[in-house]
Short mmCIF file of C-alpha atoms in Angstrom, two decimals:
data_model
loop_
_atom_site.label_atom_id
_atom_site.label_comp_id
_atom_site.label_asym_id
_atom_site.label_seq_id
_atom_site.Cartn_x
_atom_site.Cartn_y
_atom_site.Cartn_z
CA UNK A 117 0.04 0.04 0.00
CA UNK A 118 1.52 3.46 -1.12
CA UNK A 119 0.02 6.94 -0.03
CA UNK A 120 1.00 10.50 -0.53
CA UNK A 121 -0.86 12.89 2.05
CA UNK A 122 -1.11 16.13 3.57
CA UNK A 123 -1.90 14.30 7.05
CA UNK A 124 0.23 13.76 9.93
CA UNK A 125 1.86 10.31 9.70
CA UNK A 126 1.52 7.71 12.57
CA UNK A 127 4.39 5.00 12.66
CA UNK A 128 2.43 3.21 15.36
CA UNK A 129 -0.35 2.81 13.15
CA UNK A 130 1.77 1.48 10.29
CA UNK A 131 3.43 -0.86 12.73
CA UNK A 132 -0.24 -2.35 13.58
CA UNK A 133 -1.30 -2.61 9.76
CA UNK A 134 1.92 -4.88 9.36
CA UNK A 135 0.48 -7.72 11.83
CA UNK A 136 -0.19 -10.79 10.46
CA UNK A 137 0.27 -14.69 11.50
CA UNK A 138 2.34 -15.21 8.37
CA UNK A 139 5.03 -12.80 9.42
CA UNK A 140 7.73 -13.47 11.57
CA UNK A 141 9.38 -10.17 11.39
CA UNK A 142 8.47 -6.39 10.90
CA UNK A 143 10.54 -3.42 10.42
CA UNK A 144 8.99 0.17 10.43
CA UNK A 145 11.41 2.92 8.98
CA UNK A 146 10.42 6.58 9.89
CA UNK A 147 12.09 9.52 8.55
CA UNK A 148 11.73 12.72 10.70
CA UNK A 149 12.44 16.47 10.28
CA UNK A 150 16.02 16.95 12.08
CA UNK A 151 17.00 20.12 13.64
CA UNK A 152 20.80 20.40 12.65
CA UNK A 153 22.28 19.71 9.04
CA UNK A 154 25.80 20.48 8.84
CA UNK A 155 25.74 23.10 11.85
CA UNK A 156 22.70 24.99 10.14
CA UNK A 157 19.52 24.89 11.96
CA UNK A 158 16.19 23.89 10.42
CA UNK A 159 12.86 25.40 11.30
CA UNK A 160 10.85 23.11 9.28
CA UNK A 161 10.71 21.27 5.79
CA UNK A 162 8.09 21.69 3.09
CA UNK A 163 7.61 18.82 0.76
CA UNK A 164 6.05 18.85 -2.77
CA UNK A 165 5.52 16.28 -5.49
CA UNK A 166 4.50 15.49 -8.99
CA UNK A 167 1.62 13.52 -7.66
CA UNK A 168 0.70 11.43 -10.73
CA UNK A 169 4.24 10.31 -11.22
CA UNK A 170 5.22 10.07 -7.72
CA UNK A 171 2.12 7.76 -6.91
CA UNK A 172 3.17 5.85 -10.10
CA UNK A 173 6.65 5.53 -8.80
CA UNK A 174 5.80 4.50 -5.61
CA UNK A 175 3.53 1.71 -6.78
CA UNK A 176 6.60 0.34 -8.80
CA UNK A 177 8.69 0.47 -5.58
CA UNK A 178 6.23 -1.79 -4.01
CA UNK A 179 5.81 -4.28 -6.89
CA UNK A 180 9.66 -4.46 -7.06
CA UNK A 181 10.16 -5.14 -3.59
CA UNK A 182 7.53 -7.79 -3.51
CA UNK A 183 9.10 -9.41 -6.64
CA UNK A 184 12.38 -9.30 -4.97
CA UNK A 185 11.67 -10.37 -1.58
CA UNK A 186 9.16 -12.46 0.05
CA UNK A 187 6.91 -9.97 1.95
CA UNK A 188 3.72 -10.24 3.71
CA UNK A 189 2.65 -6.39 4.13
CA UNK A 190 4.40 -3.47 2.38
CA UNK A 191 3.29 0.02 3.20
CA UNK A 192 5.23 3.35 1.98
CA UNK A 193 3.68 6.70 3.07
CA UNK A 194 5.06 10.18 2.33
CA UNK A 195 3.51 13.48 4.00
CA UNK A 196 3.48 16.67 1.90
CA UNK A 197 3.65 20.27 2.80
CA UNK A 198 5.02 21.60 6.18
CA UNK A 199 6.58 18.93 8.20
CA UNK A 200 7.78 20.44 11.80
CA UNK A 201 10.75 19.28 13.70
CA UNK A 202 10.50 15.75 15.03
CA UNK A 203 7.47 14.72 12.90
CA UNK A 204 7.53 12.30 9.99
CA UNK A 205 7.83 12.97 6.78
CA UNK A 206 8.08 9.26 5.31
CA UNK A 207 7.12 5.89 6.88
CA UNK A 208 8.11 2.74 5.25
CA UNK A 209 6.74 -0.55 6.72
CA UNK A 210 7.20 -4.18 5.67
CA UNK A 211 6.60 -7.62 7.44
CA UNK A 212 8.00 -10.72 5.92
CA UNK A 213 8.36 -14.32 7.23
CA UNK A 214 11.65 -13.94 8.06
CA UNK A 215 13.84 -10.85 9.21
CA UNK A 216 16.40 -10.79 6.32
CA UNK A 217 13.79 -9.83 3.94
CA UNK A 218 12.26 -7.46 6.30
CA UNK A 219 15.27 -5.33 6.93
CA UNK A 220 16.45 -5.48 3.26
CA UNK A 221 13.32 -4.62 1.64
CA UNK A 222 12.76 -1.62 4.12
CA UNK A 223 16.37 -0.31 3.40
CA UNK A 224 16.10 -0.70 -0.40
CA UNK A 225 12.46 0.95 -0.25
CA UNK A 226 13.45 4.21 1.45
CA UNK A 227 16.95 4.55 -0.46
CA UNK A 228 15.13 3.80 -3.89
CA UNK A 229 12.32 6.45 -2.84
CA UNK A 230 14.60 9.07 -2.09
CA UNK A 231 16.55 8.56 -5.53
CA UNK A 232 13.69 8.04 -7.77
CA UNK A 233 10.54 9.09 -6.52
CA UNK A 234 9.57 12.91 -7.62
CA UNK A 235 9.29 14.42 -4.17
CA UNK A 236 11.06 17.65 -3.20
CA UNK A 237 11.80 19.09 0.22
CA UNK A 238 12.66 22.67 0.89
CA UNK A 239 14.66 23.69 4.04
CA UNK A 240 13.17 26.61 6.13
CA UNK A 241 16.48 27.73 7.73
CA UNK A 242 16.52 29.50 11.23
CA UNK A 243 18.03 32.57 9.59
CA UNK A 244 14.84 32.91 7.37
CA UNK A 245 15.99 31.57 4.20
CA UNK A 246 14.46 28.87 2.17
CA UNK A 247 16.13 26.55 -0.10
CA UNK A 248 15.10 23.67 -2.41
CA UNK A 249 17.29 20.41 -1.75
CA UNK A 250 18.38 19.08 -5.33
CA UNK A 251 21.22 16.68 -4.65
CA UNK A 252 24.09 17.20 -6.93
CA UNK A 253 23.02 20.78 -8.05
CA UNK A 254 25.02 23.55 -6.58
CA UNK A 255 24.38 27.10 -8.02
CA UNK A 256 25.40 30.57 -6.90
CA UNK A 257 21.69 31.10 -6.65
CA UNK A 258 21.61 29.34 -3.28
CA UNK A 259 19.83 26.36 -4.60
CA UNK A 260 21.59 23.12 -4.13
CA UNK A 261 21.83 20.14 -1.82
CA UNK A 262 25.45 19.03 -2.25
CA UNK A 263 26.78 18.03 1.44
CA UNK A 264 23.07 17.85 2.52
CA UNK A 265 22.56 14.56 4.44
CA UNK A 266 20.30 12.62 2.60
CA UNK B 125 1.01 22.36 -31.34
CA UNK B 126 0.59 23.15 -27.92
CA UNK B 127 2.26 21.49 -24.84
CA UNK B 128 1.80 21.80 -21.23
CA UNK B 129 4.99 22.25 -19.10
CA UNK B 130 5.22 21.56 -15.46
CA UNK B 131 7.88 23.02 -13.17
CA UNK B 132 8.72 21.78 -9.70
CA UNK B 133 10.67 22.66 -6.68
CA UNK B 134 13.72 25.08 -7.66
CA UNK B 135 12.72 25.17 -11.45
CA UNK B 136 8.98 26.42 -10.21
CA UNK B 137 10.76 28.93 -8.32
CA UNK B 138 13.22 30.16 -11.14
CA UNK B 139 10.33 30.30 -13.80
CA UNK B 140 8.02 31.80 -11.42
CA UNK B 141 5.18 29.41 -12.47
CA UNK B 142 4.07 25.68 -11.85
CA UNK B 143 2.30 25.38 -15.14
CA UNK B 144 2.61 27.12 -18.80
CA UNK B 145 1.51 26.26 -21.90
CA UNK B 146 3.93 26.47 -24.72
CA UNK B 147 3.35 26.67 -28.35
CA UNK B 148 5.84 24.78 -30.85
CA UNK B 149 6.35 23.88 -34.40
CA UNK B 150 4.92 20.48 -35.11
CA UNK B 151 7.27 17.79 -34.65
CA UNK B 152 9.49 19.72 -32.35
CA UNK B 153 11.86 17.81 -30.00
CA UNK B 154 12.14 17.89 -26.34
CA UNK B 155 15.59 19.36 -26.53
CA UNK B 156 14.18 22.15 -28.66
CA UNK B 157 11.34 22.86 -25.90
CA UNK B 158 14.09 22.85 -23.24
CA UNK B 159 16.18 25.38 -25.43
CA UNK B 160 13.41 27.72 -25.69
CA UNK B 161 12.89 27.54 -22.21
CA UNK B 162 16.22 28.42 -21.21
CA UNK B 163 16.03 31.46 -23.51
CA UNK B 164 13.00 32.54 -21.84
CA UNK B 165 14.22 31.85 -18.47
CA UNK B 166 18.19 31.91 -18.33
CA UNK B 167 18.47 31.15 -14.74
CA UNK B 168 16.67 27.77 -15.27
CA UNK B 169 19.71 26.48 -17.44
CA UNK B 170 21.72 25.00 -14.61
CA UNK B 171 18.69 23.09 -12.74
CA UNK B 172 17.37 22.04 -16.18
CA UNK B 173 20.92 20.40 -16.82
CA UNK B 174 20.45 18.29 -13.85
CA UNK B 175 16.91 17.72 -14.30
CA UNK B 176 14.84 14.48 -15.49
CA UNK B 177 12.00 15.17 -17.85
CA UNK B 178 8.76 13.32 -18.23
CA UNK B 179 6.31 13.38 -21.23
CA UNK B 180 3.02 11.94 -19.97
CA UNK B 181 4.53 10.89 -16.80
CA UNK B 182 7.21 8.51 -18.90
CA UNK B 183 10.69 9.57 -18.43
CA UNK B 184 12.24 11.05 -21.84
CA UNK B 185 15.25 11.99 -23.60
CA UNK B 186 15.85 15.17 -25.62
CA UNK B 187 15.19 13.50 -28.70
CA UNK B 188 11.80 12.69 -28.30
CA UNK B 189 9.36 14.28 -30.65
CA UNK B 190 6.57 16.07 -29.13
CA UNK B 191 2.89 15.95 -29.75
CA UNK B 192 0.08 18.34 -29.10
CA UNK B 193 -1.53 18.10 -25.75
CA UNK B 194 1.62 16.44 -24.19
CA UNK B 195 2.14 17.16 -20.62
CA UNK B 196 6.06 17.65 -19.99
CA UNK B 197 7.40 17.75 -16.56
CA UNK B 198 10.82 19.26 -15.34
CA UNK B 199 11.97 17.09 -12.39
CA UNK B 200 15.06 18.55 -10.58
CA UNK B 201 16.78 15.59 -8.67
CA UNK B 202 14.40 14.38 -5.93
CA UNK B 203 14.94 14.84 -2.52
CA UNK B 204 11.93 13.10 -0.90
CA UNK B 205 12.26 11.20 2.38
#
């Protein structure tokens, strides 16, 4: 199940949705808004996406993960709009008969989502400036992402 | 023909719009559309050079021939998660 939403994400609810008597292992990864990046202070993050393509890409991630690992449940949620400090922007949950598949699939899903799914974050820094993060793009106009922990 | 161009994140900020319609010669390529966008928005060149492009939600290269009504999206490197 994949979903892009404006609503607050609840990792505990995802954990409950993974429950199955066919599962021997479940992994929930939660990505949250962090206060410090390379010494700079973040106020909050704002996310936007190209919804049609992002949903299509996320569905492809789920079907690829299910083909590659034996999974019971597979849940990928991403929040849009302003995400305050400490709140979740992304939750990936998988359950599987065995833990290796659960760990590996969860790791692959979050890494590949970050790389491929057309979703973008804008940093709102404590000095009041705002900056779209685009890994690999550096420019004097203040756009960029090099050195930003992903 | 007329195509719809969508701009996201830094590309939206630089162009000042999320969506615009662009008139092109019939059989124009994606590369020609990109060239025209850079002429209109010189600041876009750098980000565009790093961006993926989709046509009707499929990734496409500069050689692709556009068609009337196509939805072209400028997709700077992703930073979700």
